[in-house]
Amino acid sequence: MLKVFLPFLKKILILLALLFLPYLAFAYEDQTEKRLNLWPFFVYSKHKPKNLTRIELLGPFISKTSSPKEESFSLRPIYSSVKEIKDNKTIEKRAYFISPLGLYRENEEEIRFKLIPLVDKSIKKDPSENEGQKWDFFPFFAGKTVNNETYGGVFPIYGIYKERFGAKEISFFLWPLYSRVSYDNYTAYNIIWPFIRVAKPTNNEDKTYGGFKFWPFYGHFKEGEEERKFILWPFYISYYYQDDTGNFVKRRYFFPFYMKEDTESYEKRIYLWPFFQKVCGFDPPYYQLDAPWPFYRKIKGEDIEGKRYWPIYGYVSKPDSKEFFILWPFYFYREDWYNSTKSSTVENEVRFLLFSKSYEEKTNGTLTKSEFRLWPLYYSYHQYVSPKQEAFYFPAILPFFDEGMERNYGPLLKLYEAYSKEDYTFSKALFGFYRHEKFGRRNVVELAFLLRYIDDEHTHYVEFLEGLIGWGLIDGKKLIKVLYIPIQLTPQSPTTEGN
């Protein structure tokens, strides 16, 4: 469904940008860049050699960037998307909405759609399969399968999808009032989703597929060897399914009084969730007891040992890592070791004062990465090996890094931010009122529409009020601007054609 919304949100940026197209005639331009700054309403820049374009509307609320390696779009604080590109081919697409609740991710291996707490579904892709053709412009969509079967519709009024989202066919009418989803072995009918669902096998003689639910009162489904059942959800839930490793898992919950989980490799029992828990593993041997959680925990296994007397002291020790805390959340320490035939890497992480942390990574004794967060005041990141990168901003309101939350909320919460990668540096303050970009020897400084200063090997130029008045050297030519009109002071050299 997110594929329908994605083009629509991007069209918002395009339509708003069209309002400012006439102003591009007065934009600053030289052989390297074209720039227009009408902050906070509209900001545009294009670096020609690097093919890097940046558009911002309404300060930090709407933005779009594109480069040969990545394209991104944000309609903050609701939605953000990013597309990774390699050799002119899309490697992965990610979209975040109402972060951290919503996620859509698609790459060559799988499609994942998550909307907490309703949906969390992953669909594995077969690289040999052709997806056919598809077109979306919200609320309209259309497409054609590899077998030349056409489909389309207007969401949420009426429509049909074919060979999309892991199903053979999806049809809907006034969604979520009614929808039908057809798979290889069964067809599911949803009425006022997610409350009523009826699943019927494709072959009426096949009793291994089918089911019914009237959520939250009762539900029972069978899919081959897997079976799910609930009564007065979440008070009674029963699952029997195959996990990613191929092992079958049997779960039965009498929530919150008693919960059991049995597999071929371990048994788990929970009493009065989440306070009392016991886990016994068979291969490898493992024992864990929480009594009661989170105050006391004992862990004993083949390559693991730990104890916890929360919040005073606790530790976990493994052959390749160790961690412990003292007076949680005031101090926590973790160390990991990674060894190979060519290198040895050590990661150290210290967390203090709940969300503050210091992190270092060393390879063969050389510092390669570092990260420091003093929540909620300050954050910095350094990567010391190629490609060298740095990041710094304040305040650091978000307590931890999550790409969706960072893209959707981060620019709304920072008074100053700076980022650099190799020879490129970008910084801005007060949500873009001040901005500074550096490409190698080239420096660009802007104060909204009030001031622009550009300096590189062939350009030394300053202008006010977006070119109302300006003077200096542009591409080696002296000129002045008066009332947005450029007047060249260096006469052009005469050219000679032929002999």
Short mmCIF file of C-alpha atoms in Angstrom, two decimals:
data_model
loop_
_atom_site.label_atom_id
_atom_site.label_comp_id
_atom_site.label_asym_id
_atom_site.label_seq_id
_atom_site.Cartn_x
_atom_site.Cartn_y
_atom_site.Cartn_z
CA MET A 1 0.00 0.00 0.00
CA LEU A 2 2.89 2.33 0.66
CA LYS A 3 3.82 2.22 -3.01
CA VAL A 4 0.58 4.08 -3.69
CA PHE A 5 1.36 6.87 -1.23
CA LEU A 6 5.02 7.28 -2.20
CA PRO A 7 4.50 8.94 -5.62
CA PHE A 8 1.69 11.10 -4.23
CA LEU A 9 3.85 12.57 -1.49
CA LYS A 10 6.62 13.32 -3.96
CA LYS A 11 4.14 15.16 -6.17
CA ILE A 12 3.50 17.56 -3.28
CA LEU A 13 7.08 18.73 -3.53
CA ILE A 14 6.90 19.09 -7.31
CA LEU A 15 3.66 21.10 -7.25
CA LEU A 16 4.94 23.45 -4.55
CA ALA A 17 8.25 23.86 -6.35
CA LEU A 18 6.41 24.92 -9.51
CA LEU A 19 5.21 28.01 -7.65
CA PHE A 20 8.80 29.20 -7.38
CA LEU A 21 9.96 28.41 -10.93
CA PRO A 22 9.77 32.06 -12.07
CA TYR A 23 12.30 32.99 -9.40
CA LEU A 24 14.86 30.59 -10.89
CA ALA A 25 15.43 33.17 -13.63
CA PHE A 26 17.12 35.33 -10.96
CA ALA A 27 19.06 32.48 -9.34
CA TYR A 28 22.81 32.64 -8.88
CA GLU A 29 24.62 30.46 -11.42
CA ASP A 30 28.19 29.73 -12.46
CA GLN A 31 29.95 26.81 -14.12
CA THR A 32 29.79 24.78 -10.89
CA GLU A 33 26.44 25.57 -9.27
CA LYS A 34 22.99 27.05 -9.53
CA ARG A 35 21.45 28.36 -6.29
CA LEU A 36 18.28 30.12 -5.16
CA ASN A 37 17.57 30.89 -1.49
CA LEU A 38 14.16 32.27 -0.51
CA TRP A 39 14.32 30.75 2.97
CA PRO A 40 12.10 29.72 4.71
CA PHE A 41 9.78 29.26 1.73
CA PHE A 42 12.02 27.77 -0.95
CA VAL A 43 15.71 26.78 -1.20
CA TYR A 44 17.26 25.24 -4.32
CA SER A 45 20.82 24.22 -5.16
CA LYS A 46 22.38 22.06 -7.86
CA HIS A 47 26.06 21.14 -7.95
CA LYS A 48 26.69 20.35 -11.60
CA PRO A 49 29.91 18.28 -11.48
CA LYS A 50 28.61 16.02 -8.68
CA ASN A 51 25.01 16.02 -9.99
CA LEU A 52 23.79 16.80 -6.46
CA THR A 53 20.40 18.55 -6.16
CA ARG A 54 18.81 19.80 -2.95
CA ILE A 55 15.32 21.32 -2.59
CA GLU A 56 13.75 22.57 0.66
CA LEU A 57 10.26 23.98 1.20
CA LEU A 58 8.88 25.62 4.34
CA GLY A 59 12.14 25.37 6.26
CA PRO A 60 12.79 21.82 7.48
CA PHE A 61 9.29 20.48 6.77
CA ILE A 62 9.66 19.40 3.13
CA SER A 63 12.90 18.38 1.46
CA LYS A 64 14.19 16.41 -1.50
CA THR A 65 17.77 15.48 -2.38
CA SER A 66 19.15 13.50 -5.29
CA SER A 67 22.60 12.28 -6.24
CA PRO A 68 23.96 9.43 -8.37
CA LYS A 69 24.04 7.20 -5.25
CA GLU A 70 20.91 8.22 -3.32
CA GLU A 71 17.54 9.93 -3.59
CA SER A 72 15.49 11.00 -0.57
CA PHE A 73 12.24 12.81 0.18
CA SER A 74 10.69 13.99 3.46
CA LEU A 75 7.31 15.42 4.42
CA ARG A 76 8.02 15.99 8.09
CA PRO A 77 7.01 14.84 10.61
CA ILE A 78 4.81 12.30 8.80
CA TYR A 79 6.78 10.57 6.07
CA SER A 80 10.30 10.06 4.69
CA SER A 81 11.72 7.83 1.97
CA VAL A 82 15.18 6.99 0.67
CA LYS A 83 16.34 5.11 -2.42
CA GLU A 84 19.86 3.69 -2.68
CA ILE A 85 21.31 3.53 -6.19
CA LYS A 86 24.32 1.70 -7.61
CA ASP A 87 25.31 1.71 -11.29
CA ASN A 88 22.00 3.45 -12.15
CA LYS A 89 20.09 0.59 -10.52
CA THR A 90 17.94 0.83 -7.40
CA ILE A 91 19.42 -1.39 -4.69
CA GLU A 92 16.94 -0.72 -1.89
CA LYS A 93 13.94 1.49 -1.16
CA ARG A 94 12.89 2.41 2.38
CA ALA A 95 9.97 4.49 3.61
CA TYR A 96 9.16 5.55 7.17
CA PHE A 97 5.79 6.88 8.26
CA ILE A 98 4.60 7.87 11.72
CA SER A 99 7.99 6.67 12.99
CA PRO A 100 8.73 4.34 14.63
CA LEU A 101 5.38 2.68 13.87
CA GLY A 102 5.49 2.39 10.08
CA LEU A 103 8.12 0.92 7.76
CA TYR A 104 8.23 -0.19 4.14
CA ARG A 105 11.46 -1.73 2.80
CA GLU A 106 12.07 -3.35 -0.57
CA ASN A 107 15.27 -4.78 -2.00
CA GLU A 108 16.26 -7.64 -4.28
CA GLU A 109 15.68 -10.21 -1.53
CA GLU A 110 12.46 -9.22 0.22
CA ILE A 111 9.61 -6.78 0.79
CA ARG A 112 8.75 -5.86 4.36
CA PHE A 113 5.74 -3.86 5.56
CA LYS A 114 5.28 -2.98 9.23
CA LEU A 115 2.60 -0.92 10.95
CA ILE A 116 2.79 -1.44 14.72
CA PRO A 117 0.73 -3.05 16.25
CA LEU A 118 -1.39 -4.22 13.31
CA VAL A 119 0.95 -5.60 10.64
CA ASP A 120 4.51 -6.93 10.40
CA LYS A 121 4.89 -8.95 7.22
CA SER A 122 7.93 -9.97 5.17
CA ILE A 123 7.71 -11.39 1.65
CA LYS A 124 10.72 -13.19 0.21
CA LYS A 125 11.50 -12.45 -3.44
CA ASP A 126 12.56 -14.89 -6.11
CA PRO A 127 15.27 -13.11 -8.14
CA SER A 128 14.26 -15.10 -11.22
CA GLU A 129 10.70 -13.71 -11.14
CA ASN A 130 9.73 -10.66 -13.18
CA GLU A 131 7.47 -8.18 -11.38
CA GLY A 132 5.91 -6.93 -14.60
CA GLN A 133 4.92 -3.27 -14.98
CA LYS A 134 3.36 -1.03 -12.35
CA TRP A 135 2.26 2.60 -12.12
CA ASP A 136 1.06 4.56 -9.07
CA PHE A 137 -0.21 8.12 -8.74
CA PHE A 138 -2.27 8.28 -5.57
CA PRO A 139 -5.15 7.49 -5.41
CA PHE A 140 -4.87 5.86 -8.87
CA PHE A 141 -2.83 2.77 -9.70
CA ALA A 142 -2.45 0.37 -12.62
CA GLY A 143 -0.18 -2.39 -13.84
CA LYS A 144 0.40 -5.42 -16.01
CA THR A 145 1.74 -8.82 -14.94
CA VAL A 146 4.36 -10.81 -16.85
CA ASN A 147 1.43 -12.78 -18.32
CA ASN A 148 -0.08 -9.53 -19.71
CA GLU A 149 -2.90 -9.49 -17.15
CA THR A 150 -3.89 -5.88 -16.46
CA TYR A 151 -5.13 -4.43 -13.17
CA GLY A 152 -5.85 -1.06 -11.58
CA GLY A 153 -8.15 0.97 -9.39
CA VAL A 154 -8.73 3.98 -7.18
CA PHE A 155 -7.78 3.50 -3.54
CA PRO A 156 -9.71 3.08 -1.24
CA ILE A 157 -12.85 3.08 -3.41
CA TYR A 158 -12.32 0.08 -5.66
CA GLY A 159 -9.44 -1.78 -7.27
CA ILE A 160 -7.59 -4.98 -8.07
CA TYR A 161 -3.90 -5.83 -7.65
CA LYS A 162 -2.39 -8.86 -9.39
CA GLU A 163 0.91 -10.52 -8.47
CA ARG A 164 1.65 -7.83 -5.90
CA PHE A 165 2.52 -7.90 -2.18
CA GLY A 166 3.06 -11.67 -2.17
CA ALA A 167 -0.49 -12.50 -3.33
CA LYS A 168 -1.91 -13.76 -6.62
CA GLU A 169 -4.71 -11.20 -6.51
CA ILE A 170 -6.00 -8.53 -4.12
CA SER A 171 -9.35 -6.83 -4.65
CA PHE A 172 -11.04 -4.26 -2.43
CA PHE A 173 -14.17 -2.15 -2.19
CA LEU A 174 -14.35 0.82 0.18
CA TRP A 175 -11.32 -0.52 2.08
CA PRO A 176 -11.24 -1.46 4.98
CA LEU A 177 -14.93 -2.32 4.56
CA TYR A 178 -14.22 -5.24 2.21
CA SER A 179 -11.18 -6.90 0.63
CA ARG A 180 -10.26 -10.28 -0.84
CA VAL A 181 -6.75 -11.73 -1.00
CA SER A 182 -5.97 -14.82 -3.09
CA TYR A 183 -2.88 -16.98 -2.50
CA ASP A 184 -1.80 -20.25 -4.11
CA ASN A 185 -3.57 -22.48 -1.58
CA TYR A 186 -6.37 -20.34 -0.15
CA THR A 187 -8.38 -17.13 -0.45
CA ALA A 188 -9.05 -14.78 2.48
CA TYR A 189 -12.05 -12.43 2.75
CA ASN A 190 -11.79 -9.42 5.08
CA ILE A 191 -14.80 -7.46 6.30
CA ILE A 192 -14.13 -4.28 8.27
CA TRP A 193 -10.44 -5.23 8.48
CA PRO A 194 -8.94 -6.34 10.87
CA PHE A 195 -12.09 -7.52 12.69
CA ILE A 196 -13.59 -10.23 10.44
CA ARG A 197 -11.61 -12.61 8.20
CA VAL A 198 -12.67 -15.83 6.46
CA ALA A 199 -10.12 -18.05 4.68
CA LYS A 200 -11.22 -20.79 2.26
CA PRO A 201 -8.95 -23.37 0.56
CA THR A 202 -8.53 -23.21 -3.20
CA ASN A 203 -9.30 -26.93 -3.31
CA ASN A 204 -12.43 -27.65 -1.28
CA GLU A 205 -11.11 -31.14 -0.51
CA ASP A 206 -7.97 -29.68 1.12
CA LYS A 207 -8.58 -29.42 4.87
CA THR A 208 -5.09 -28.11 5.66
CA TYR A 209 -5.97 -24.53 4.67
CA GLY A 210 -8.74 -22.27 5.92
CA GLY A 211 -10.07 -20.50 8.97
CA PHE A 212 -12.17 -17.74 10.47
CA LYS A 213 -11.75 -14.88 12.93
CA PHE A 214 -14.01 -12.37 14.64
CA TRP A 215 -11.41 -10.29 16.41
CA PRO A 216 -10.91 -10.04 19.36
CA PHE A 217 -13.38 -12.79 20.35
CA TYR A 218 -12.31 -15.85 18.36
CA GLY A 219 -10.01 -16.91 15.52
CA HIS A 220 -8.68 -20.18 14.08
CA PHE A 221 -6.54 -20.60 10.93
CA LYS A 222 -4.62 -23.45 9.30
CA GLU A 223 -1.93 -23.00 6.66
CA GLY A 224 -0.48 -26.38 5.79
CA GLU A 225 1.32 -27.66 8.89
CA GLU A 226 0.97 -24.31 10.67
CA GLU A 227 -1.97 -23.40 12.89
CA ARG A 228 -3.05 -20.26 14.80
CA LYS A 229 -5.88 -19.84 17.27
CA PHE A 230 -7.10 -17.24 19.78
CA ILE A 231 -10.03 -16.79 22.17
CA LEU A 232 -10.72 -13.37 23.67
CA TRP A 233 -7.40 -12.07 22.35
CA PRO A 234 -4.88 -11.68 23.98
CA PHE A 235 -6.06 -13.85 26.92
CA TYR A 236 -5.74 -17.15 25.04
CA ILE A 237 -3.43 -17.53 22.02
CA SER A 238 -2.06 -20.71 20.45
CA TYR A 239 0.54 -20.88 17.66
CA TYR A 240 2.18 -23.76 15.84
CA TYR A 241 4.48 -22.56 13.07
CA GLN A 242 7.85 -23.02 11.40
CA ASP A 243 10.49 -20.39 12.18
CA ASP A 244 13.22 -19.04 9.89
CA THR A 245 15.59 -21.87 10.85
CA GLY A 246 13.11 -24.54 9.80
CA ASN A 247 12.25 -25.62 13.36
CA PHE A 248 8.64 -25.87 14.47
CA VAL A 249 7.60 -23.68 17.40
CA LYS A 250 4.60 -24.33 19.62
CA ARG A 251 3.32 -21.44 21.74
CA ARG A 252 0.38 -21.28 24.11
CA TYR A 253 -0.53 -18.18 26.12
CA PHE A 254 -3.02 -17.82 28.98
CA PHE A 255 -2.14 -14.16 29.25
CA PRO A 256 -0.78 -12.92 31.62
CA PHE A 257 -0.93 -15.90 34.02
CA TYR A 258 0.92 -18.64 32.15
CA MET A 259 2.81 -18.84 28.84
CA LYS A 260 4.73 -21.74 27.32
CA GLU A 261 6.91 -22.06 24.24
CA ASP A 262 8.39 -25.36 23.04
CA THR A 263 10.83 -26.00 20.19
CA GLU A 264 13.34 -28.68 19.28
CA SER A 265 16.15 -26.65 20.88
CA TYR A 266 14.58 -25.03 23.99
CA GLU A 267 11.61 -24.75 26.37
CA LYS A 268 10.33 -21.52 27.87
CA ARG A 269 7.84 -21.01 30.72
CA ILE A 270 6.51 -17.67 31.94
CA TYR A 271 4.38 -17.17 35.05
CA LEU A 272 2.62 -13.87 35.76
CA TRP A 273 4.20 -12.19 32.74
CA PRO A 274 6.71 -10.56 32.72
CA PHE A 275 7.92 -11.31 36.26
CA PHE A 276 8.83 -15.02 36.39
CA GLN A 277 10.51 -16.78 33.47
CA LYS A 278 12.49 -19.98 33.00
CA VAL A 279 14.30 -21.02 29.81
CA CYS A 280 16.00 -24.39 29.31
CA GLY A 281 18.03 -24.95 26.14
CA PHE A 282 19.14 -28.35 24.84
CA ASP A 283 21.52 -27.66 21.96
CA PRO A 284 23.62 -25.93 23.13
CA PRO A 285 22.87 -26.32 26.87
CA TYR A 286 21.42 -23.13 28.33
CA TYR A 287 19.60 -22.11 31.51
CA GLN A 288 17.98 -18.77 32.36
CA LEU A 289 15.88 -17.83 35.38
CA ASP A 290 14.15 -14.49 36.02
CA ALA A 291 12.65 -14.39 39.54
CA PRO A 292 11.28 -11.79 39.50
CA TRP A 293 12.14 -9.81 36.38
CA PRO A 294 13.91 -7.38 36.18
CA PHE A 295 15.41 -7.62 39.68
CA TYR A 296 17.08 -11.04 39.57
CA ARG A 297 18.43 -13.05 36.64
CA LYS A 298 20.75 -16.03 36.43
CA ILE A 299 22.24 -17.28 33.15
CA LYS A 300 24.35 -20.41 32.73
CA GLY A 301 25.30 -22.05 29.45
CA GLU A 302 28.01 -23.69 27.42
CA ASP A 303 29.70 -20.37 26.52
CA ILE A 304 27.76 -17.86 28.59
CA GLU A 305 27.43 -16.87 32.23
CA GLY A 306 25.66 -13.98 33.89
CA LYS A 307 23.87 -12.64 36.93
CA ARG A 308 21.78 -9.57 37.61
CA TYR A 309 20.81 -7.86 40.85
CA TRP A 310 18.98 -4.93 39.32
CA PRO A 311 19.52 -1.98 39.64
CA ILE A 312 22.70 -2.49 41.71
CA TYR A 313 24.90 -4.71 39.57
CA GLY A 314 24.80 -7.20 36.72
CA TYR A 315 27.05 -8.88 34.17
CA VAL A 316 27.05 -11.24 31.16
CA SER A 317 30.24 -12.92 29.96
CA LYS A 318 30.81 -14.72 26.62
CA PRO A 319 33.97 -15.84 24.79
CA ASP A 320 33.74 -12.88 22.39
CA SER A 321 32.10 -10.21 24.60
CA LYS A 322 31.48 -8.97 28.10
CA GLU A 323 29.08 -6.46 29.60
CA PHE A 324 28.14 -5.17 33.03
CA PHE A 325 26.25 -2.35 34.71
CA ILE A 326 26.58 -0.55 38.03
CA LEU A 327 23.70 1.44 39.50
CA TRP A 328 21.61 1.26 36.33
CA PRO A 329 21.01 3.56 34.41
CA PHE A 330 24.04 5.54 35.55
CA TYR A 331 26.73 3.25 34.13
CA PHE A 332 26.79 0.42 31.57
CA TYR A 333 29.83 -1.05 29.77
CA ARG A 334 30.06 -3.46 26.83
CA GLU A 335 33.04 -4.83 24.92
CA ASP A 336 32.99 -7.05 21.80
CA TRP A 337 35.85 -8.80 20.00
CA TYR A 338 35.84 -9.84 16.34
CA ASN A 339 38.82 -11.84 15.07
CA SER A 340 39.68 -13.07 11.59
CA THR A 341 42.80 -14.28 9.84
CA LYS A 342 43.61 -10.73 8.66
CA SER A 343 42.31 -8.41 11.37
CA SER A 344 41.19 -8.03 14.96
CA THR A 345 38.44 -5.57 15.91
CA VAL A 346 37.43 -4.39 19.38
CA GLU A 347 34.26 -2.38 20.09
CA ASN A 348 33.84 -0.52 23.39
CA GLU A 349 30.59 1.11 24.44
CA VAL A 350 29.88 3.03 27.64
CA ARG A 351 26.35 4.21 28.45
CA PHE A 352 25.74 6.64 31.26
CA LEU A 353 22.94 8.84 32.54
CA LEU A 354 20.32 6.71 30.76
CA PHE A 355 20.69 7.76 27.09
CA SER A 356 24.20 9.23 26.94
CA LYS A 357 26.94 7.06 25.46
CA SER A 358 30.53 6.85 24.25
CA TYR A 359 31.55 4.32 21.59
CA GLU A 360 34.89 3.40 19.99
CA GLU A 361 35.91 0.85 17.39
CA LYS A 362 39.53 -0.20 16.89
CA THR A 363 40.91 -2.50 14.20
CA ASN A 364 44.41 -3.89 14.73
CA GLY A 365 44.89 -1.29 17.45
CA THR A 366 43.94 1.69 15.23
CA LEU A 367 40.88 3.82 16.01
CA THR A 368 38.43 3.52 13.09
CA LYS A 369 35.13 4.88 14.50
CA SER A 370 33.96 6.92 17.46
CA GLU A 371 30.57 8.18 18.63
CA PHE A 372 29.58 10.37 21.55
CA ARG A 373 26.13 11.42 22.77
CA LEU A 374 25.52 13.66 25.77
CA TRP A 375 21.75 13.47 25.86
CA PRO A 376 19.89 15.75 25.25
CA LEU A 377 22.60 18.33 24.47
CA TYR A 378 25.13 17.08 21.95
CA TYR A 379 26.02 14.34 19.45
CA SER A 380 29.13 13.63 17.34
CA TYR A 381 30.30 10.82 15.06
CA HIS A 382 33.67 10.20 13.37
CA GLN A 383 34.77 7.59 10.85
CA TYR A 384 38.54 7.73 10.49
CA VAL A 385 39.00 5.29 7.59
CA SER A 386 37.98 5.79 3.97
CA PRO A 387 35.46 7.12 3.21
CA LYS A 388 36.13 9.52 6.08
CA GLN A 389 32.94 10.92 7.62
CA GLU A 390 31.96 13.24 10.45
CA ALA A 391 28.67 14.40 11.97
CA PHE A 392 27.87 16.84 14.73
CA TYR A 393 24.67 18.50 15.97
CA PHE A 394 22.97 20.03 18.97
CA PRO A 395 20.68 19.68 20.74
CA ALA A 396 20.43 15.88 20.54
CA ILE A 397 16.79 15.41 21.60
CA LEU A 398 16.30 11.93 20.13
CA PRO A 399 17.76 9.51 22.71
CA PHE A 400 19.02 6.91 20.21
CA PHE A 401 19.56 6.51 16.48
CA ASP A 402 16.71 5.23 14.37
CA GLU A 403 16.80 6.10 10.66
CA GLY A 404 13.05 6.67 10.42
CA MET A 405 12.90 8.92 13.49
CA GLU A 406 16.06 10.75 12.41
CA ARG A 407 14.66 11.49 8.94
CA ASN A 408 11.15 12.39 10.12
CA TYR A 409 11.93 14.34 13.29
CA GLY A 410 15.67 15.09 13.43
CA PRO A 411 15.77 18.29 11.30
CA LEU A 412 12.87 19.73 13.34
CA LEU A 413 14.82 19.33 16.60
CA LYS A 414 18.32 20.62 15.73
CA LEU A 415 19.51 24.20 16.07
CA TYR A 416 22.86 23.41 14.44
CA GLU A 417 24.06 20.43 12.40
CA ALA A 418 27.15 19.65 10.36
CA TYR A 419 28.06 16.66 8.19
CA SER A 420 31.10 15.83 6.09
CA LYS A 421 32.18 13.00 3.80
CA GLU A 422 35.58 13.04 2.12
CA ASP A 423 35.89 16.53 0.51
CA TYR A 424 32.23 17.58 1.00
CA THR A 425 30.94 19.43 4.09
CA PHE A 426 27.43 20.71 4.77
CA SER A 427 26.27 22.62 7.83
CA LYS A 428 23.27 24.74 8.76
CA ALA A 429 21.86 26.55 11.76
CA LEU A 430 18.44 27.80 12.82
CA PHE A 431 16.65 25.34 10.49
CA GLY A 432 18.50 26.63 7.42
CA PHE A 433 18.68 30.38 8.04
CA TYR A 434 22.47 29.92 7.97
CA ARG A 435 24.05 27.34 5.70
CA HIS A 436 27.59 26.52 4.63
CA GLU A 437 28.65 24.07 1.92
CA LYS A 438 32.19 23.14 1.01
CA PHE A 439 33.20 21.11 -2.06
CA GLY A 440 36.97 20.74 -1.93
CA ARG A 441 38.33 24.30 -2.23
CA ARG A 442 34.90 25.79 -2.95
CA ASN A 443 33.05 27.52 -0.07
CA VAL A 444 29.45 28.74 -0.15
CA VAL A 445 27.93 30.68 2.77
CA GLU A 446 24.30 31.88 2.83
CA LEU A 447 22.17 33.78 5.34
CA ALA A 448 18.69 33.05 4.02
CA PHE A 449 18.02 35.46 1.13
CA LEU A 450 20.03 38.23 2.82
CA LEU A 451 23.61 37.28 1.95
CA ARG A 452 25.52 34.88 -0.28
CA TYR A 453 29.30 34.49 -0.40
CA ILE A 454 31.09 32.13 -2.81
CA ASP A 455 34.81 31.49 -2.95
CA ASP A 456 36.85 29.06 -5.05
CA GLU A 457 39.78 29.09 -7.46
CA HIS A 458 37.97 31.14 -10.14
CA THR A 459 35.11 32.74 -8.17
CA HIS A 460 35.17 35.32 -5.36
CA TYR A 461 31.70 36.82 -5.16
CA VAL A 462 29.27 38.34 -2.65
CA GLU A 463 25.66 39.44 -3.12
CA PHE A 464 22.78 40.72 -1.01
CA LEU A 465 19.03 40.12 -1.17
CA GLU A 466 19.43 37.25 -3.67
CA GLY A 467 21.22 39.41 -6.23
CA LEU A 468 19.65 42.82 -5.74
CA ILE A 469 23.23 44.05 -5.32
CA GLY A 470 26.37 41.97 -5.89
CA TRP A 471 29.99 42.21 -7.00
CA GLY A 472 33.08 40.11 -7.47
CA LEU A 473 34.62 37.51 -9.73
CA ILE A 474 32.53 34.69 -11.26
CA ASP A 475 34.32 32.06 -13.36
CA GLY A 476 37.26 34.46 -13.71
CA LYS A 477 35.09 37.37 -14.94
CA LYS A 478 34.54 40.57 -12.98
CA LEU A 479 30.93 41.69 -12.72
CA ILE A 480 28.44 43.58 -10.60
CA LYS A 481 24.71 43.07 -10.10
CA VAL A 482 22.30 45.97 -9.85
CA LEU A 483 18.58 45.25 -9.42
CA TYR A 484 19.29 41.57 -10.23
CA ILE A 485 20.85 42.49 -13.59
CA PRO A 486 24.46 41.26 -14.05
CA ILE A 487 26.85 43.75 -15.63
CA GLN A 488 30.15 42.30 -16.83
CA LEU A 489 33.18 44.51 -16.21
CA THR A 490 35.77 42.33 -17.95
CA PRO A 491 35.36 42.52 -21.74
CA GLN A 492 35.20 39.18 -23.52
CA SER A 493 38.14 38.29 -25.72
CA PRO A 494 37.34 38.46 -29.44
CA THR A 495 37.11 35.09 -31.15
CA THR A 496 38.51 34.21 -34.56
CA GLU A 497 36.75 31.72 -36.76
CA GLY A 498 38.68 29.97 -39.50
CA ASN A 499 41.56 31.55 -41.49
#
